[in-house]
Coordinates of C-alpha atoms and ligand atoms in Angstrom, one line a residue:
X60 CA -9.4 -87.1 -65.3
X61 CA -10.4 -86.5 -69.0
X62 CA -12.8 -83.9 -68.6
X63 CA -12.2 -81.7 -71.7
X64 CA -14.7 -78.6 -69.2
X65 CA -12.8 -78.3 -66.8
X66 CA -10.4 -76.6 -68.9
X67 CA -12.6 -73.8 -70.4
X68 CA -12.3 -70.1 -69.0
X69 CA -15.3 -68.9 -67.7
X70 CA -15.5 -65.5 -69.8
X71 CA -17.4 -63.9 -66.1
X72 CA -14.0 -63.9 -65.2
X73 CA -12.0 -62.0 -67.2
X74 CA -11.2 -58.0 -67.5
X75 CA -11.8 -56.2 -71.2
X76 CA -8.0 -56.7 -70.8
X77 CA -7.7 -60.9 -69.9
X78 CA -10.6 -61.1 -72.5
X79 CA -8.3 -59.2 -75.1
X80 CA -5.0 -61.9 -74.3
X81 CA -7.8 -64.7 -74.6
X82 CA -8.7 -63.8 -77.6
X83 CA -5.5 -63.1 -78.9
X84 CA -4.3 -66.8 -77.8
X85 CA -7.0 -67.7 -80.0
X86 CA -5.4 -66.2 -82.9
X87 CA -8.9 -63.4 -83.2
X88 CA -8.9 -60.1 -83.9
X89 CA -9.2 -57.3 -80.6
X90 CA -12.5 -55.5 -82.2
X91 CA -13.9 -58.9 -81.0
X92 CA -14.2 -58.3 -77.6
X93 CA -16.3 -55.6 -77.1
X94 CA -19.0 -57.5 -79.0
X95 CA -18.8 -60.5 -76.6
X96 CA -19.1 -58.6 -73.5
X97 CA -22.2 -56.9 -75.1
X98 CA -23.8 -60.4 -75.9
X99 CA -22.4 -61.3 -72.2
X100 CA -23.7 -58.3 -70.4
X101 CA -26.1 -56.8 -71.9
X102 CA -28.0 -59.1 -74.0
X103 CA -27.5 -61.6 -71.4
X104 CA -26.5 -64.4 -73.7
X105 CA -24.6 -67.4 -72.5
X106 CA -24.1 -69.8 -75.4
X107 CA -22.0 -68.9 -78.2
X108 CA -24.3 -70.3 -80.9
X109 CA -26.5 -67.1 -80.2
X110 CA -23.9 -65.0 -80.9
X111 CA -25.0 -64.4 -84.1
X112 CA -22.8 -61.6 -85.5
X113 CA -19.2 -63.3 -84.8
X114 CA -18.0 -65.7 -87.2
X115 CA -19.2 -69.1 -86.7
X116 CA -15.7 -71.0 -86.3
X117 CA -14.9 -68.3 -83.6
X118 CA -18.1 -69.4 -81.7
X119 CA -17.2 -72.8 -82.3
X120 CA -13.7 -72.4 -81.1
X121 CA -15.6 -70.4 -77.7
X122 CA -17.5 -73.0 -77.3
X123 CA -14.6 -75.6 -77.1
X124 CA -11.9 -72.8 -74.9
X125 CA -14.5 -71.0 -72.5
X126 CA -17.9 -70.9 -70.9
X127 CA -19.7 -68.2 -69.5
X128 CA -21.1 -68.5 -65.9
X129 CA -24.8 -67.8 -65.2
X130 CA -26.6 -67.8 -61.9
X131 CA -30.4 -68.6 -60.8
X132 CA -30.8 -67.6 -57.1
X133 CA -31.6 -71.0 -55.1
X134 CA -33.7 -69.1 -52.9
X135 CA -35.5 -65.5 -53.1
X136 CA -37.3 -63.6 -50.2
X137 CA -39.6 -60.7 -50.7
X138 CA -40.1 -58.3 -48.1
X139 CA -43.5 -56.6 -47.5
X140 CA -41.1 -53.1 -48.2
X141 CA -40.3 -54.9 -52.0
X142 CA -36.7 -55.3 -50.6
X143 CA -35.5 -58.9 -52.4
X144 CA -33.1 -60.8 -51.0
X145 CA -31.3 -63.3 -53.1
X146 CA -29.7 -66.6 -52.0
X147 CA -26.6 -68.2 -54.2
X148 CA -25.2 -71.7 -54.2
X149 CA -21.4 -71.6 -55.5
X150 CA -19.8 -74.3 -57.6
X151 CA -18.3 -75.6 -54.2
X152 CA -21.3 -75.6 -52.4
X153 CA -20.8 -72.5 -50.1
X154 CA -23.4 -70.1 -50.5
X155 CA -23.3 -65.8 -50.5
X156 CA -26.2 -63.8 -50.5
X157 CA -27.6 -60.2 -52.3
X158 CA -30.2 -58.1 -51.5
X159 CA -31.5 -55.4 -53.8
X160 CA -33.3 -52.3 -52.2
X161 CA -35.9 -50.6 -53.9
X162 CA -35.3 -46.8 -54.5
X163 CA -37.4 -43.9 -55.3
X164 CA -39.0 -43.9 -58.5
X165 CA -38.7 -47.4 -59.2
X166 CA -34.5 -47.5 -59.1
X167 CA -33.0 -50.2 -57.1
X168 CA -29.8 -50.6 -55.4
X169 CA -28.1 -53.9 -55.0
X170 CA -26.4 -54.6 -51.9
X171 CA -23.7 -57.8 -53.1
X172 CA -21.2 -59.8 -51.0
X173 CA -17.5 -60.2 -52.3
X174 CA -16.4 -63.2 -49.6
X175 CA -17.6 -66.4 -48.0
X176 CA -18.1 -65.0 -44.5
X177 CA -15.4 -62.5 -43.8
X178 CA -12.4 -62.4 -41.4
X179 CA -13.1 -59.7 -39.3
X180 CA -14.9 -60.6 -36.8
X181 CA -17.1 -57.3 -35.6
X182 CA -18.8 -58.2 -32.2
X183 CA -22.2 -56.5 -33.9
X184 CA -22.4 -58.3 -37.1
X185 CA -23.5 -61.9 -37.7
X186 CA -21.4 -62.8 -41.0
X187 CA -18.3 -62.0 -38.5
X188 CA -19.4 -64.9 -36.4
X189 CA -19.0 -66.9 -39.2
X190 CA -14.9 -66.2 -39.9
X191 CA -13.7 -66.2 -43.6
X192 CA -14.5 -69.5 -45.4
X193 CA -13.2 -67.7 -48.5
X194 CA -12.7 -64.6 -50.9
X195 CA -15.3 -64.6 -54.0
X196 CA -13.8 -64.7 -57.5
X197 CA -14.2 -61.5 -59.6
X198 CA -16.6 -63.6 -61.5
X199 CA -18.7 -64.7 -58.4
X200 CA -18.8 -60.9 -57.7
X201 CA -20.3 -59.9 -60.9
X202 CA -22.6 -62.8 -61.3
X203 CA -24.8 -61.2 -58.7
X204 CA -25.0 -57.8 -60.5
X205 CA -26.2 -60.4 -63.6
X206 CA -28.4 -62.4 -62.2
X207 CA -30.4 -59.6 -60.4
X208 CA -30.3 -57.5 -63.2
X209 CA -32.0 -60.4 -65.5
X210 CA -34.4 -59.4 -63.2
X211 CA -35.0 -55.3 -63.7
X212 CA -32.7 -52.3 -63.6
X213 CA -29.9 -52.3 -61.0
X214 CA -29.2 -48.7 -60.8
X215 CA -26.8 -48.7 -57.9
X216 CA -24.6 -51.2 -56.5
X217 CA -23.2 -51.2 -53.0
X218 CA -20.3 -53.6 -51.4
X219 CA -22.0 -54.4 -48.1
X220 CA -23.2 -57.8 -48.3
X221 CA -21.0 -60.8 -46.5
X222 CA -17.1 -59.9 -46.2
X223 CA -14.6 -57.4 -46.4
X224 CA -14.2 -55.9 -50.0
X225 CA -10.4 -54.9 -49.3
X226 CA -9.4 -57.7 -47.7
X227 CA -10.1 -59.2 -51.2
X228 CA -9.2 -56.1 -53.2
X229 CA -7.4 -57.8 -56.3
X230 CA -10.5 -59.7 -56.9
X231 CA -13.2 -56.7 -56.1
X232 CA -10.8 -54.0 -58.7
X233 CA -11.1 -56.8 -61.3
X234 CA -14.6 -56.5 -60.7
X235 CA -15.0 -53.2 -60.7
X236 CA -13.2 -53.0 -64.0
X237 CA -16.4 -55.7 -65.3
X238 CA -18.6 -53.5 -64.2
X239 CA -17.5 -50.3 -65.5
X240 CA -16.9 -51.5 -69.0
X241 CA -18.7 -49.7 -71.7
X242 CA -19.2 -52.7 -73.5
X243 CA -21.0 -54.3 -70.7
X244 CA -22.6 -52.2 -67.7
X245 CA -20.9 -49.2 -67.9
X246 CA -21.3 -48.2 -64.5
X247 CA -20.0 -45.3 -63.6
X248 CA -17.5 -44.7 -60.4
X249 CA -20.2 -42.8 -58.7
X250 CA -22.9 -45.8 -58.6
X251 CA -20.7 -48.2 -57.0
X252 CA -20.1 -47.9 -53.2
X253 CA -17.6 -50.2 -51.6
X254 CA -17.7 -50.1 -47.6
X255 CA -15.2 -50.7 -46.1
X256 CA -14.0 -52.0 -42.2
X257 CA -10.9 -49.8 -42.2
X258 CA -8.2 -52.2 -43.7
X259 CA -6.0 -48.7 -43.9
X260 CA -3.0 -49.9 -46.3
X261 CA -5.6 -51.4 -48.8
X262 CA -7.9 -48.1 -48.9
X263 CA -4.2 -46.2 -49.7
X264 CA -4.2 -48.8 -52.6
X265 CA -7.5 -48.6 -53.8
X266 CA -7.3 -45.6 -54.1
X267 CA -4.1 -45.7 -56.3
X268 CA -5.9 -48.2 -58.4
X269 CA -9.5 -47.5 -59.0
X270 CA -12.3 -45.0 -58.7
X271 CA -15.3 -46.1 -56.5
X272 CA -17.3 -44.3 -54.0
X273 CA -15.8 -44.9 -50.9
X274 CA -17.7 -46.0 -47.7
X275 CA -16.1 -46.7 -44.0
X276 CA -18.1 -48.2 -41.4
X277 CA -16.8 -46.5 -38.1
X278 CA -19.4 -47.4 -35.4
X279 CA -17.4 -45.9 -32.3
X280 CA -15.5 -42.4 -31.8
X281 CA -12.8 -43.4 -29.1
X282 CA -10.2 -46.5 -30.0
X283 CA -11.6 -47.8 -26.5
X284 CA -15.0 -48.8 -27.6
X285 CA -13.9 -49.3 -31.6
X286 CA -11.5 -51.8 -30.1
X287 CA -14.2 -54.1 -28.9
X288 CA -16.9 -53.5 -31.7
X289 CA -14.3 -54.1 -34.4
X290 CA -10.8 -55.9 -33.4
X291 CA -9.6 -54.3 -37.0
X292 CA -8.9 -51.2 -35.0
X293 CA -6.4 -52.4 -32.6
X294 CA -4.8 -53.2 -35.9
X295 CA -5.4 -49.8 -37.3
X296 CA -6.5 -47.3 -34.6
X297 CA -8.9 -44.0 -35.4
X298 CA -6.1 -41.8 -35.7
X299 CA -4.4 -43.8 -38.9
X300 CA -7.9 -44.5 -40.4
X301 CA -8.9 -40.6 -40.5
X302 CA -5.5 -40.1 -42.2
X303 CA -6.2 -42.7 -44.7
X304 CA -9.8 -41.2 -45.0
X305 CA -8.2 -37.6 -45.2
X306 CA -6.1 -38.7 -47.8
X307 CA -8.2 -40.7 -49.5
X308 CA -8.7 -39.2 -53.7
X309 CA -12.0 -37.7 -54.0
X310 CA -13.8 -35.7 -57.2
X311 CA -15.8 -32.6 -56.8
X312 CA -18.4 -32.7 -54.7
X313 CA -17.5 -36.3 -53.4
X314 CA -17.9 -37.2 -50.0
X315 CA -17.1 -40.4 -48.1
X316 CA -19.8 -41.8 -46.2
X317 CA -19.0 -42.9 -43.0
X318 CA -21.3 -45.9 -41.7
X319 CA -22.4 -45.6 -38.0
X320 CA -24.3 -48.1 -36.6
X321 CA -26.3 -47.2 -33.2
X322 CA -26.0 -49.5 -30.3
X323 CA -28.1 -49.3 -27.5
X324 CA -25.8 -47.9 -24.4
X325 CA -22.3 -48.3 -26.0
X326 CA -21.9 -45.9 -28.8
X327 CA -24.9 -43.6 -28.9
X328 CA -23.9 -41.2 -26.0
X329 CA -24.1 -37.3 -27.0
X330 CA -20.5 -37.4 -25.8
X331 CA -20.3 -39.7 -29.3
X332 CA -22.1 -37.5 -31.4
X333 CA -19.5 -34.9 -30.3
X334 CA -16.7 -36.8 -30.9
X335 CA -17.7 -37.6 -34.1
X336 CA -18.0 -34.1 -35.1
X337 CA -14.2 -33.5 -34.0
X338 CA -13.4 -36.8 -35.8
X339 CA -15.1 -36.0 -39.5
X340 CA -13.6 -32.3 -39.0
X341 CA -11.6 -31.3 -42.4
X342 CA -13.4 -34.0 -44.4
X343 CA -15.4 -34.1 -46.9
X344 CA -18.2 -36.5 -44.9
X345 CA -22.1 -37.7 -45.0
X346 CA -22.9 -39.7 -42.0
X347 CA -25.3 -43.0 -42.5
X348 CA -26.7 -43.5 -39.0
X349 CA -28.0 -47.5 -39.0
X350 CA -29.9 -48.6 -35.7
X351 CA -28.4 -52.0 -34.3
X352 CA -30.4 -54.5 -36.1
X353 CA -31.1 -57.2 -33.3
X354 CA -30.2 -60.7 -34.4
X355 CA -29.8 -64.4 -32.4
X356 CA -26.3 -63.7 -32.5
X357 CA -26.1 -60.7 -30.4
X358 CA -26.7 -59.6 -27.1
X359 CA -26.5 -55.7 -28.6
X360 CA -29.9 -54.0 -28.1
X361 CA -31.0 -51.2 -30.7
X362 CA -30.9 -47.7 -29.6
X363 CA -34.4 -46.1 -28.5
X364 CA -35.9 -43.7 -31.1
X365 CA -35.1 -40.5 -28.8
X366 CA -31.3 -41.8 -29.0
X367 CA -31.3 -41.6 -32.6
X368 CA -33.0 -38.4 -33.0
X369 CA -31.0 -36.3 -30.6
X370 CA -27.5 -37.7 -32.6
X371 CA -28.6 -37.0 -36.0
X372 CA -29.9 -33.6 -34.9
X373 CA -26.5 -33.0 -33.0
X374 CA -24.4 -33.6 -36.3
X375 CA -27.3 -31.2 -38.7
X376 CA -26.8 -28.6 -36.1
X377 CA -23.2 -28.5 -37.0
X378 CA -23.5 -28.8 -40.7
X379 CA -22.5 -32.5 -41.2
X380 CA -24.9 -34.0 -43.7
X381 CA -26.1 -37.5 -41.7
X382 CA -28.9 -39.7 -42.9
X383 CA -30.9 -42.1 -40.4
X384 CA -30.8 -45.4 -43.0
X385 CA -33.7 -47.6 -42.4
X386 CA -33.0 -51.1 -42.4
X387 CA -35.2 -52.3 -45.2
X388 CA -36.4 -55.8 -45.2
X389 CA -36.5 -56.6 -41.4
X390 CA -39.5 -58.8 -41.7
X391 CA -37.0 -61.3 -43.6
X392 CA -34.2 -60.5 -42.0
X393 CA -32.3 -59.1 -45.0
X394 CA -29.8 -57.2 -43.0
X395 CA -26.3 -58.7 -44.4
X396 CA -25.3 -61.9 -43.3
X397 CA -28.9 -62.9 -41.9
X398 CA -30.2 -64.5 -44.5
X399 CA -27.1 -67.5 -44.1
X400 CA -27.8 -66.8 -40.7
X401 CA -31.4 -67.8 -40.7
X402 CA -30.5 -70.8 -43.0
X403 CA -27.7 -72.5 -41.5
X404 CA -29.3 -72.5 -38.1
X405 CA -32.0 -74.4 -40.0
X406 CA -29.7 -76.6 -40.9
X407 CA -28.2 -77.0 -37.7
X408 CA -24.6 -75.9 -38.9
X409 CA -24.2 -73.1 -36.7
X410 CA -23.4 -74.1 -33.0
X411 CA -21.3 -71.2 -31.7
X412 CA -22.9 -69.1 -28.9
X413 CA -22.9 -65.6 -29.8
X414 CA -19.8 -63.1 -29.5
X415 CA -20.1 -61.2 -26.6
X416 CA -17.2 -58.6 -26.3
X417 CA -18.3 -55.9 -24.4
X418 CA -22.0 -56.3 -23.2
X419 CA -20.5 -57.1 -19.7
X420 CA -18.9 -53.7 -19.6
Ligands
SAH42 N1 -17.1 -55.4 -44.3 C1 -17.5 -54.1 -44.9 C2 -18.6 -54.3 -45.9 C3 -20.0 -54.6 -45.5 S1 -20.3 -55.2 -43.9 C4 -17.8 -53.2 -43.7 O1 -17.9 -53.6 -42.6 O2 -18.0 -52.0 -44.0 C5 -22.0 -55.2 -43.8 C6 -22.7 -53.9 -43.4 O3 -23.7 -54.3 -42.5 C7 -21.8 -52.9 -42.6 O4 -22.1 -51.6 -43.0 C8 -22.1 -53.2 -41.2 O5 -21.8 -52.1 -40.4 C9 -23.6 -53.5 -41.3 N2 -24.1 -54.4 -40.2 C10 -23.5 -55.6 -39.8 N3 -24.2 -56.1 -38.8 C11 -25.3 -55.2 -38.5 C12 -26.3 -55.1 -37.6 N4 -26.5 -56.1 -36.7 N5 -27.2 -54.1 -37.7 C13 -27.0 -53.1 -38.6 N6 -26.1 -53.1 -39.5 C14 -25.2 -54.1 -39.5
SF4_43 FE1 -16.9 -58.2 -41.7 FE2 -18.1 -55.9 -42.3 FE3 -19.3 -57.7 -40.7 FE4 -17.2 -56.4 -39.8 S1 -19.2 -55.5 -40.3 S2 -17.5 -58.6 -39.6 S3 -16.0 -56.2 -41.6 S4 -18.8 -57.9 -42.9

């Protein structure tokens, strides 16, 4: 193979630091890199001939060494609610999804994926049917903040698309570190959210390693029921994850969220909402309360409005801040992991029967 590409560094890739070493193998000064991520990330620009204010035989030399990635959605879906949802095809053909949610006053949030699928297999989720096909590069991770951003403000970003950021944490700090950069979208700690299964170890190490806002999806309040909603628990029990959560570095005023889906019949007893209170006691805790959002995949019902109500106004009563999320963009099924849902089926790649753990209880 003589392709002189497939040699180049795709500069989407690489931390202020890799950029720095890059640079520096090329024999070019360090001030240099903070105006390439500008022209990468905020300006946009993808062809080193634009870059107009670095010496021509550096952009020449670029041009020969590296690329830089950039991503058109292959599909979009707009929602009647203005929720987006973008569709990505990767170099290798696999595909990963991002959905950006329209805020108050005309912010967004953008919900992105960090793997192929993911590994953990949660009875109530439709991207855990799938299984991991792989992790996504720091690049790929990026590239969705980029290409939805050519596109309007992204004010907030949260890990909740496809996969499990932690079990792909080397690749979601890397990242993080893109993101946060002052010379490219200087986000700040505090408008990134990554949500997290419960992979305990890896939350110990992220938060030795970087500052994010920290989000754990719990779902169930005995081991029992978490057990058969998420098989990470039998791994990692309640008891260890609370611990990690308890320990878990915080700033003032931070809180964890703590992701709670509803299920119709399984964890929306008020025995639940009084666990949960016992549970979250001694941290610093909001509570997202989700309703089950019903998919081919799933025998799970939602829970009835009167089921919702009565928990959230169990956990106010007792002081614990908990917010009934509604899932935006149902009319194109924009809940993670449906839109691959939805398309695969329609091409006849999914065959599995859905994963029914505990309906039979
Ligand atoms: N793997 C991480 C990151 C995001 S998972 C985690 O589990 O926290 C995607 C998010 O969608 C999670 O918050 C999950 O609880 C939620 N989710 C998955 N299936 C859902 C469904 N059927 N209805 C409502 N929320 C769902
Ligand atoms: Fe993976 Fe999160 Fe879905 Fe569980 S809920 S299968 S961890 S994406």
């Amino acid at each position: 193979m003589t392709d002189p590409l497939r040699h180049r560094v795709d500069l989407k890739e690489l931390t202020r630091q890799e950029m720095t070493e890059f640079l520096a193998g090329l024999g070019r000064e360090r001030f240099r890199v903070g105006q390439l991520m500008r022209w990468i990330y905020l300006r946009g620009v993808t062809d080193f001939a634009a870059m107009t204010d670095l010496a021509k035989a550096l952009r020449e030399d670029l041009a020969q060494r590296a690329t830089i990635s950039d991503w058109t959605p292959e599909a979009v879906e707009e929602s009647r609610d203005g929720t987006r949802k973008y569709l990505f095809r990767l170099a290798d053909g696999e595909t990963v999804e991002s959905v950006r949610i329209p805020m108050e006053g005309g912010r967004s949030t953008l919900c992105i994926s960090t793997q192929v699928g993911c590994a953990m297999g949660c009875s109530f989720c439709l991207t855990g049917s799938f299984g991991l096909q792989r992790n996504l590069s720091a690049g790929e991770i990026v590239n969705q903040v980029c290409a939805a951003a050519k596109e309007g403000p992204v004010n907030n970003i949260v890990m909740m698309g496809m996969g499990e950021p932690l079990h792909n944490l080397d690749n979601v700090v890397r990242a993080l570190q893109i993101l946060y950069d002052d010379d490219g979208f200087s986000y700040g700690p505090r408008k990134v959210t990554l949500s997290t299964a419960g992979l305990v170890p890896q939350m110990r190490e992220l938060g030795e390693r970087i500052r994010v806002q920290l989000a754990v999806s719990l779902n169930a309040t005995t081991d029992e029921v978490r057990d058969q909603l998420m098989p990470v628990n039998r791994r990692y029990p309640l008891a260890e994850l609370m611990a990690a959560c308890r320990d878990f570095p915080l700033q003032p005023r931070q809180r964890i969220t703590f992701e709670y889906i509803l299920i119709h019949g399984i964890n929306d007893w008020p025995a639940d909402a009084r666990r949960l209170v016992k549970l979250l006691h001694g941290i610093r805790a909001k509570v997202n309360l989700i309703p089950f959002n019903a998919h081919e995949g799933s025998d799970f019902q939602p829970p009835t409005g009167e089921a919702v109500e009565a928990f959230q106004s169990y956990l106010l009563a007792r002081d614990i801040v908990a917010i009934r999320r509604a899932s935006k963009g149902q009319d194109i099924s924009a809940a993670c992991g449906q839109l691959k849902g939805k398309l695969e089926r329609a091409e006849g790649v999914i065959s599995k029967g859905p994963k029914d753990v505990i309906s039979d209880k």
